mmCIF file of N, CA, C and O in Angstrom:
data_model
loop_
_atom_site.group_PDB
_atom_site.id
_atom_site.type_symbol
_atom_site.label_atom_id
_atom_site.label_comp_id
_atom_site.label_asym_id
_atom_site.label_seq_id
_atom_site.Cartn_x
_atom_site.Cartn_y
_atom_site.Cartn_z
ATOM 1 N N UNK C 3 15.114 -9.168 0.298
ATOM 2 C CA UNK C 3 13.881 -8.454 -0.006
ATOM 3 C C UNK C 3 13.296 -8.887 -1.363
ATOM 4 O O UNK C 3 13.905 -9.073 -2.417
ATOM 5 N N UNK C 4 11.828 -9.022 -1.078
ATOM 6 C CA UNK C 4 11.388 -8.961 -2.660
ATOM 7 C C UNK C 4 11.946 -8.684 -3.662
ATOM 8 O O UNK C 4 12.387 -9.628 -4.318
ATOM 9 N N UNK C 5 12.182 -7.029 -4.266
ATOM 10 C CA UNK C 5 12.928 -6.582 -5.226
ATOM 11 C C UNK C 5 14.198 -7.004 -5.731
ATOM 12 O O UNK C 5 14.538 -6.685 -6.870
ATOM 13 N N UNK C 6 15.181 -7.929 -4.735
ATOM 14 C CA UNK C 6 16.397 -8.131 -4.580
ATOM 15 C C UNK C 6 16.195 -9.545 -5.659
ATOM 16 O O UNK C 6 17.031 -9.798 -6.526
ATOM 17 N N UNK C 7 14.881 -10.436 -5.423
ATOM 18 C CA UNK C 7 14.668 -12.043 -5.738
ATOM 19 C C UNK C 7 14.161 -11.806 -7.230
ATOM 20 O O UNK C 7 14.278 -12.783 -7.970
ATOM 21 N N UNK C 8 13.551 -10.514 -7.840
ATOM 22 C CA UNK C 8 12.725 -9.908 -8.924
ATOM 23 C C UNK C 8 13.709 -9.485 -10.222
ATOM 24 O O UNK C 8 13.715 -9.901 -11.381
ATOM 25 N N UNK C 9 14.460 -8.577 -9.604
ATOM 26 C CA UNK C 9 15.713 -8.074 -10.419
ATOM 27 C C UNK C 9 16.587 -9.497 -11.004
ATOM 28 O O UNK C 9 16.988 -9.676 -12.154
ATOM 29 N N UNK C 10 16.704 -10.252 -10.036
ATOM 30 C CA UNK C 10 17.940 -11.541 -10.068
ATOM 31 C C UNK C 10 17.559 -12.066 -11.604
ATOM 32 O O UNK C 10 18.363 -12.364 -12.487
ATOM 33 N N UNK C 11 15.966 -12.098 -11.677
ATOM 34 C CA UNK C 11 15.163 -13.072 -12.885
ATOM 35 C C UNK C 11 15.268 -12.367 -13.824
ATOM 36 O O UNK C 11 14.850 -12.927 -14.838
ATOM 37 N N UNK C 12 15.791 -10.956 -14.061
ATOM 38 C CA UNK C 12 16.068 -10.323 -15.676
ATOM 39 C C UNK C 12 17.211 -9.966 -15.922
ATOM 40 O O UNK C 12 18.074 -9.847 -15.052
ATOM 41 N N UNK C 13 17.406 -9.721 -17.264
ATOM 42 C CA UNK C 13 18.780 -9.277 -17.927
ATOM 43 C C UNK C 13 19.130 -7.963 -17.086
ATOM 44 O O UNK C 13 18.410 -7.150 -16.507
ATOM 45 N N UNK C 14 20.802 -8.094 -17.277
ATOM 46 C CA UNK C 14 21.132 -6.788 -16.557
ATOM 47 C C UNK C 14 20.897 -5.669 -17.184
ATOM 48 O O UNK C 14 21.228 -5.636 -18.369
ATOM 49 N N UNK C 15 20.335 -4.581 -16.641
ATOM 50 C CA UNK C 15 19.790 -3.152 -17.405
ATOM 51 C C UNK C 15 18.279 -3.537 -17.187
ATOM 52 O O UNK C 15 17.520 -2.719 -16.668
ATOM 53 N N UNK C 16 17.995 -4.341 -17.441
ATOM 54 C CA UNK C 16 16.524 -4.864 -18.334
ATOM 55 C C UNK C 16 15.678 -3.833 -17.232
ATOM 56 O O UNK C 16 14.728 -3.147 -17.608
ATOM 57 N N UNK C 17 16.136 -3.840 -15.938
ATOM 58 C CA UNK C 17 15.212 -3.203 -14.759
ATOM 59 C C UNK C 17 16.163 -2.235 -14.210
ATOM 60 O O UNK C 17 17.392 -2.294 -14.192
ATOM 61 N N UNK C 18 15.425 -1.393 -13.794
ATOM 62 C CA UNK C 18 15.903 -0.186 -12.551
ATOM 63 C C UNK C 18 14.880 -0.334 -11.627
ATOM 64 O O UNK C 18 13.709 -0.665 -11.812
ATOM 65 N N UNK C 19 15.590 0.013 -10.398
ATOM 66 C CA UNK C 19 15.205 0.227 -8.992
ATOM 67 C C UNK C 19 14.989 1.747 -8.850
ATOM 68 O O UNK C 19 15.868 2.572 -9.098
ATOM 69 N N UNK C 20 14.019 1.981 -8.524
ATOM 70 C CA UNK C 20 13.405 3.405 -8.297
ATOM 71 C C UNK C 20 13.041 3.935 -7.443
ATOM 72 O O UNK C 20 11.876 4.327 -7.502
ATOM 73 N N UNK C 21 13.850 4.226 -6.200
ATOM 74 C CA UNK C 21 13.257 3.875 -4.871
ATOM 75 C C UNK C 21 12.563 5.733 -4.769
ATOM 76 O O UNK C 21 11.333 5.788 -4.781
ATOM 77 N N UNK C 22 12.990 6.513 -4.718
ATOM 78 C CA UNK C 22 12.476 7.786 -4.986
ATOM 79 C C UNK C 22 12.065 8.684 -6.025
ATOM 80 O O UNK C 22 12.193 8.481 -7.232
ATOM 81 N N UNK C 23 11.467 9.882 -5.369
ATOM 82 C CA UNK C 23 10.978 10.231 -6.541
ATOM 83 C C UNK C 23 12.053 11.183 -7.152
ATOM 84 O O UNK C 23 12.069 11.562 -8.324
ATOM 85 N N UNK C 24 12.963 11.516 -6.159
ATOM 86 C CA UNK C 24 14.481 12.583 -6.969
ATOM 87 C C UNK C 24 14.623 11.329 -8.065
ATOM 88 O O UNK C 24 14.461 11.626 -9.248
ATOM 89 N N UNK C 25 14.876 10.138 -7.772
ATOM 90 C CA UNK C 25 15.760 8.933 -8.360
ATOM 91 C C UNK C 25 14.806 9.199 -10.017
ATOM 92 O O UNK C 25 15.255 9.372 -11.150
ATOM 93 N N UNK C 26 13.702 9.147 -9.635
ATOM 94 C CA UNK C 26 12.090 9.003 -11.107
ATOM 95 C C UNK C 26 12.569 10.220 -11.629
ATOM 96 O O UNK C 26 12.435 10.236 -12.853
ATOM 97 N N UNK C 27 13.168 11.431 -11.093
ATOM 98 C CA UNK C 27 13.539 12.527 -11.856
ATOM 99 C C UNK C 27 14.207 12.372 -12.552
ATOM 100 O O UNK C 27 13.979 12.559 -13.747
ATOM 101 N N UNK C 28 15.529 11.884 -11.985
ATOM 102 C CA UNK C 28 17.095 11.452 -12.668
ATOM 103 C C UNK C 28 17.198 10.824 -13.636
ATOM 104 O O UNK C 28 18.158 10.979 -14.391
ATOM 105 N N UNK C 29 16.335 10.047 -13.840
ATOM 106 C CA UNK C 29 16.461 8.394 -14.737
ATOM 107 C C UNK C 29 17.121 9.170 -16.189
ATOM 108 O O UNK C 29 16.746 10.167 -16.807
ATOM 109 N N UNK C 30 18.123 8.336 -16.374
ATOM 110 C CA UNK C 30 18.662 8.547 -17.867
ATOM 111 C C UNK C 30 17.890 7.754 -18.805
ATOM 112 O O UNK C 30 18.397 6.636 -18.717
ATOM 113 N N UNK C 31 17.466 7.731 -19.186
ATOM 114 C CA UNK C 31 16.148 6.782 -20.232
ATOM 115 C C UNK C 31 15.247 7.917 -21.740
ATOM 116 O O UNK C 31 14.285 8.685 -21.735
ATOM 117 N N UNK C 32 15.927 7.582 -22.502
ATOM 118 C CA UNK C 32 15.066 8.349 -23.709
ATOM 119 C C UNK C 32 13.607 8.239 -23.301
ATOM 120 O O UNK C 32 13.044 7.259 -22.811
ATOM 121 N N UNK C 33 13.012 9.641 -23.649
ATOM 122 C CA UNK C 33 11.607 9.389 -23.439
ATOM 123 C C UNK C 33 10.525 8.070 -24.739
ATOM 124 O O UNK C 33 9.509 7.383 -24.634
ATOM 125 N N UNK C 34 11.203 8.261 -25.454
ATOM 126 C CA UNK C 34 10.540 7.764 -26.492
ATOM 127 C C UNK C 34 10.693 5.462 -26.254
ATOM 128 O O UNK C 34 10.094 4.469 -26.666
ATOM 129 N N UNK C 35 11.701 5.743 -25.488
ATOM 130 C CA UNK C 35 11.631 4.209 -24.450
ATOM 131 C C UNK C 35 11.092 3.681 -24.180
ATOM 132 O O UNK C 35 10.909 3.933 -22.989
ATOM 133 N N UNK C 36 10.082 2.285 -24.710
ATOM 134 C CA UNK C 36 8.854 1.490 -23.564
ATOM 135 C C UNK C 36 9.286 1.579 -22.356
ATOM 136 O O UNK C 36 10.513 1.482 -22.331
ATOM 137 N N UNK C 37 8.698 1.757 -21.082
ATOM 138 C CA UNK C 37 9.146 1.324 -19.818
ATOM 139 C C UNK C 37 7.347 1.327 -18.923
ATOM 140 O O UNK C 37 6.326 2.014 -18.880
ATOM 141 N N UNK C 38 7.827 0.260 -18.441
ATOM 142 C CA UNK C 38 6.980 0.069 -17.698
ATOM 143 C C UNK C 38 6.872 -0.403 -16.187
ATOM 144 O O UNK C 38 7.662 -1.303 -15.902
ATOM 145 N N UNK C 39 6.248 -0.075 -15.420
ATOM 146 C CA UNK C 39 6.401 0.143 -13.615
ATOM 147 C C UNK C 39 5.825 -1.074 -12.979
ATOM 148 O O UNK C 39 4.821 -1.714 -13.290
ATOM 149 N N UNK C 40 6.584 -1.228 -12.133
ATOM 150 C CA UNK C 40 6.052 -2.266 -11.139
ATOM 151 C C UNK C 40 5.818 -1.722 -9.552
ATOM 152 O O UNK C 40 5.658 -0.513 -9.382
ATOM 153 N N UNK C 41 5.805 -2.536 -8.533
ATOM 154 C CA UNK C 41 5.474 -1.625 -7.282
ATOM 155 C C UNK C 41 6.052 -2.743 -6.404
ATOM 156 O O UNK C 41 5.502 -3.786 -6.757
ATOM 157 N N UNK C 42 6.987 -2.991 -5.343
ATOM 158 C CA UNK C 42 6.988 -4.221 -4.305
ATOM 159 C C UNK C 42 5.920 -3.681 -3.755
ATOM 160 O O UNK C 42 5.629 -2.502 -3.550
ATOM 161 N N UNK C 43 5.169 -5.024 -3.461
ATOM 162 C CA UNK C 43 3.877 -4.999 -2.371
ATOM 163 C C UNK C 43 3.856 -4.137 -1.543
ATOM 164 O O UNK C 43 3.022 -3.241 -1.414
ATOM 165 N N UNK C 44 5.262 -4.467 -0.598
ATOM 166 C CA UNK C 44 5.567 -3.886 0.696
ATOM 167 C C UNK C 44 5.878 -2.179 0.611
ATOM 168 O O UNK C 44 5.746 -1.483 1.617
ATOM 169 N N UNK C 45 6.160 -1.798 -0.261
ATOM 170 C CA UNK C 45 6.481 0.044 -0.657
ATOM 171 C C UNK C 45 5.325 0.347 -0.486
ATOM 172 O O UNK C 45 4.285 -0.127 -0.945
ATOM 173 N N UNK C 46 5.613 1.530 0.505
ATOM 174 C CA UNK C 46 4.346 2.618 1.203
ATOM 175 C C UNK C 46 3.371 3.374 -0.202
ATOM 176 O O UNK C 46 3.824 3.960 -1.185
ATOM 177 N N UNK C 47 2.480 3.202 0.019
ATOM 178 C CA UNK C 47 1.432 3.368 -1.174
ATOM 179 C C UNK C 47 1.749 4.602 -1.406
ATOM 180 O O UNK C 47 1.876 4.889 -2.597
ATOM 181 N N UNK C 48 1.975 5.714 -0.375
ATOM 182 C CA UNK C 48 1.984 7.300 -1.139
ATOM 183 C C UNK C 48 3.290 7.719 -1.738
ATOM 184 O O UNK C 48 3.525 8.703 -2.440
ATOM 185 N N UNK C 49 4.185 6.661 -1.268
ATOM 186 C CA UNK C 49 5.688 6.509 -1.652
ATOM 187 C C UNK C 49 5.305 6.426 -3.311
ATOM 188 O O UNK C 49 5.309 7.293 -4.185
ATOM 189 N N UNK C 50 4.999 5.084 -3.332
ATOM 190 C CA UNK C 50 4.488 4.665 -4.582
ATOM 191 C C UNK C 50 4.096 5.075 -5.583
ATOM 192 O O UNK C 50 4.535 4.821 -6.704
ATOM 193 N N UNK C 51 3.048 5.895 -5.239
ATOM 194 C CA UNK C 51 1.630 6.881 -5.669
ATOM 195 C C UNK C 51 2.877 8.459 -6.784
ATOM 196 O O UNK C 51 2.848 9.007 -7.886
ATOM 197 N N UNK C 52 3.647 8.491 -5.652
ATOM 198 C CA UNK C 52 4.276 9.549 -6.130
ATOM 199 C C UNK C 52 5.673 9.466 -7.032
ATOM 200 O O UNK C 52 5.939 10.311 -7.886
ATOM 201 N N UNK C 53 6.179 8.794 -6.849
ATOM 202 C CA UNK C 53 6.779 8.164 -7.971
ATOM 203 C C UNK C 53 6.534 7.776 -9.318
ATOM 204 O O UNK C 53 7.195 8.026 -10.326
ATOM 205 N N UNK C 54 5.587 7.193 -9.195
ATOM 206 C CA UNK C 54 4.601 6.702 -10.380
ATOM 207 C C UNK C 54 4.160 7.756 -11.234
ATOM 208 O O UNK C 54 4.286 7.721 -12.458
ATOM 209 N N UNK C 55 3.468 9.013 -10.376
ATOM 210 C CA UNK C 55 2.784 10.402 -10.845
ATOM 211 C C UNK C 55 4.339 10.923 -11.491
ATOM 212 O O UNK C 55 4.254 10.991 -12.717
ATOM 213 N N UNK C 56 5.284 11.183 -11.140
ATOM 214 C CA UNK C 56 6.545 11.357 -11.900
ATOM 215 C C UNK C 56 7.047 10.830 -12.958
ATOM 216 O O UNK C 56 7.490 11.579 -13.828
ATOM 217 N N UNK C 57 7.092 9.301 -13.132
ATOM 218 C CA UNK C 57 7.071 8.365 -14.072
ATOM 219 C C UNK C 57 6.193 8.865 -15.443
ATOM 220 O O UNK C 57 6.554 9.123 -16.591
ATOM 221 N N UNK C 58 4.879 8.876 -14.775
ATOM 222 C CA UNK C 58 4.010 9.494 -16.106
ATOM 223 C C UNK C 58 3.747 10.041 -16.748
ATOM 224 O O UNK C 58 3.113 9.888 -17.792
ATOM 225 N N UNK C 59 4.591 11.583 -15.820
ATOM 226 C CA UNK C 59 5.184 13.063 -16.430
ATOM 227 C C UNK C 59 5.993 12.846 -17.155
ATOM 228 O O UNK C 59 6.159 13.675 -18.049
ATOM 229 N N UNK C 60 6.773 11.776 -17.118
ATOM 230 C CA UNK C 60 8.067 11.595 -17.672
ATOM 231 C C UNK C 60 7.653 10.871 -19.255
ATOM 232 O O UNK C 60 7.832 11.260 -20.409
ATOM 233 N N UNK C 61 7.289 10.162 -18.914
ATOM 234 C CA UNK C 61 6.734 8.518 -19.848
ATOM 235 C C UNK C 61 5.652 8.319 -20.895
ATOM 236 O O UNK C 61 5.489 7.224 -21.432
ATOM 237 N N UNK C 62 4.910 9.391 -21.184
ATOM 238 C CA UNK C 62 3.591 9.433 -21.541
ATOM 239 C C UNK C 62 3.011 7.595 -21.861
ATOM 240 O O UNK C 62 1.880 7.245 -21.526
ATOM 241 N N UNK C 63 3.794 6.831 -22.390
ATOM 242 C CA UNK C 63 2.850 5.632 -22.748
ATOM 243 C C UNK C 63 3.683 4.674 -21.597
ATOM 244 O O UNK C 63 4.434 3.736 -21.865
ATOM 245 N N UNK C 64 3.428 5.044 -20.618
ATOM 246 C CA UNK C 64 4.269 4.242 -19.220
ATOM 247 C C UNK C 64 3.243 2.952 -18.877
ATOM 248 O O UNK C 64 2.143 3.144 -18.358
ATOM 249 N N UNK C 65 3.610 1.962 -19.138
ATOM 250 C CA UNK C 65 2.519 0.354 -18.625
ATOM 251 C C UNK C 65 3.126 0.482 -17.311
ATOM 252 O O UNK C 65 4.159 0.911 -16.796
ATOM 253 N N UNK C 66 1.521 -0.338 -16.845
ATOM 254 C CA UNK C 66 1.032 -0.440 -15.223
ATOM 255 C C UNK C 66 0.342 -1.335 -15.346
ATOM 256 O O UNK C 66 -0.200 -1.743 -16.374
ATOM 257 N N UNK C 67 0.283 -1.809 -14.099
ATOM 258 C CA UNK C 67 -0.345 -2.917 -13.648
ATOM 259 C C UNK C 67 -1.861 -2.206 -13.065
ATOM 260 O O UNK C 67 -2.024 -1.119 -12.511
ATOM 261 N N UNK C 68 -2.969 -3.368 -13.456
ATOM 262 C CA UNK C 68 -4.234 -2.799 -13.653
ATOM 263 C C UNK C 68 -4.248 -2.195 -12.243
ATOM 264 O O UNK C 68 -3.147 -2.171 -11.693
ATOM 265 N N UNK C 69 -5.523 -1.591 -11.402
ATOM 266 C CA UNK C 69 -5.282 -1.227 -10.098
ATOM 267 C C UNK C 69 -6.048 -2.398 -9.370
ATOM 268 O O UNK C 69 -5.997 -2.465 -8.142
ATOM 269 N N UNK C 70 -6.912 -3.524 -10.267
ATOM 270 C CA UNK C 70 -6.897 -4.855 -9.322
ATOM 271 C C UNK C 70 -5.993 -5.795 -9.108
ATOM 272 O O UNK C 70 -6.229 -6.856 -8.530
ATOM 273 N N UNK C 71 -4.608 -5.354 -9.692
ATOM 274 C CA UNK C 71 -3.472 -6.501 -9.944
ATOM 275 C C UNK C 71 -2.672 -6.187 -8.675
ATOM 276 O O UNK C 71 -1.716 -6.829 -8.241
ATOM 277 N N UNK C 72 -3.287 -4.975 -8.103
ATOM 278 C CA UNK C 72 -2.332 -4.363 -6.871
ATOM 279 C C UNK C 72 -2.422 -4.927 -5.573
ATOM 280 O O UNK C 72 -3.584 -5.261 -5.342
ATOM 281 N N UNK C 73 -1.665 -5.156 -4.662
ATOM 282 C CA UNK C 73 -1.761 -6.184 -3.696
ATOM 283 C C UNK C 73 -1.676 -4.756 -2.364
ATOM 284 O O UNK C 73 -0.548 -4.282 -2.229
ATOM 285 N N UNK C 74 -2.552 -4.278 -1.666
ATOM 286 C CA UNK C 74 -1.925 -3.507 -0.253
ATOM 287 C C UNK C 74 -2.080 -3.997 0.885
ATOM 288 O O UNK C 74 -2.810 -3.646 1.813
ATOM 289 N N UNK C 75 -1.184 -5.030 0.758
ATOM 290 C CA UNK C 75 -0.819 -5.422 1.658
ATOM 291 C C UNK C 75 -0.483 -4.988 3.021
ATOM 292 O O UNK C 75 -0.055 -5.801 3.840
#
């Protein structure tokens, strides 16, 4: 899978896999942490959508990819 070929190309830690939104709850990560989100193409947009909306609750200065960088495929 995508995500599987993505992860391979960074340091270990460097990324988490976030497949839910319990998981976006859980995250052990200081808030005060840069982190920033990505999306596989193929992940269901409201999947996505809602995760992300969690992320941002979480994250206040959370980087994203513009919404023309987004592929829905």
């Amino acid at each position: 899978p995508e995500i599987e070929g993505t992860l391979s190309h960074v340091p270990d830690g460097a990324a988490i896999l976030v497949p839910s939104v319990e998981e976006a709850s859980r995250l052990a990560i200081d808030p005060a942490t840069p982190v920033a989100l990505a999306v596989q193409t193929t992940f269901a947009v409201e999947d996505a959508a809602e995760i992300a909306a969690v992320l941002r609750a979480r994250f206040a200065d959370l980087a994203e990819p513009l919404s023309s960088d987004i592929c829905y495929a």
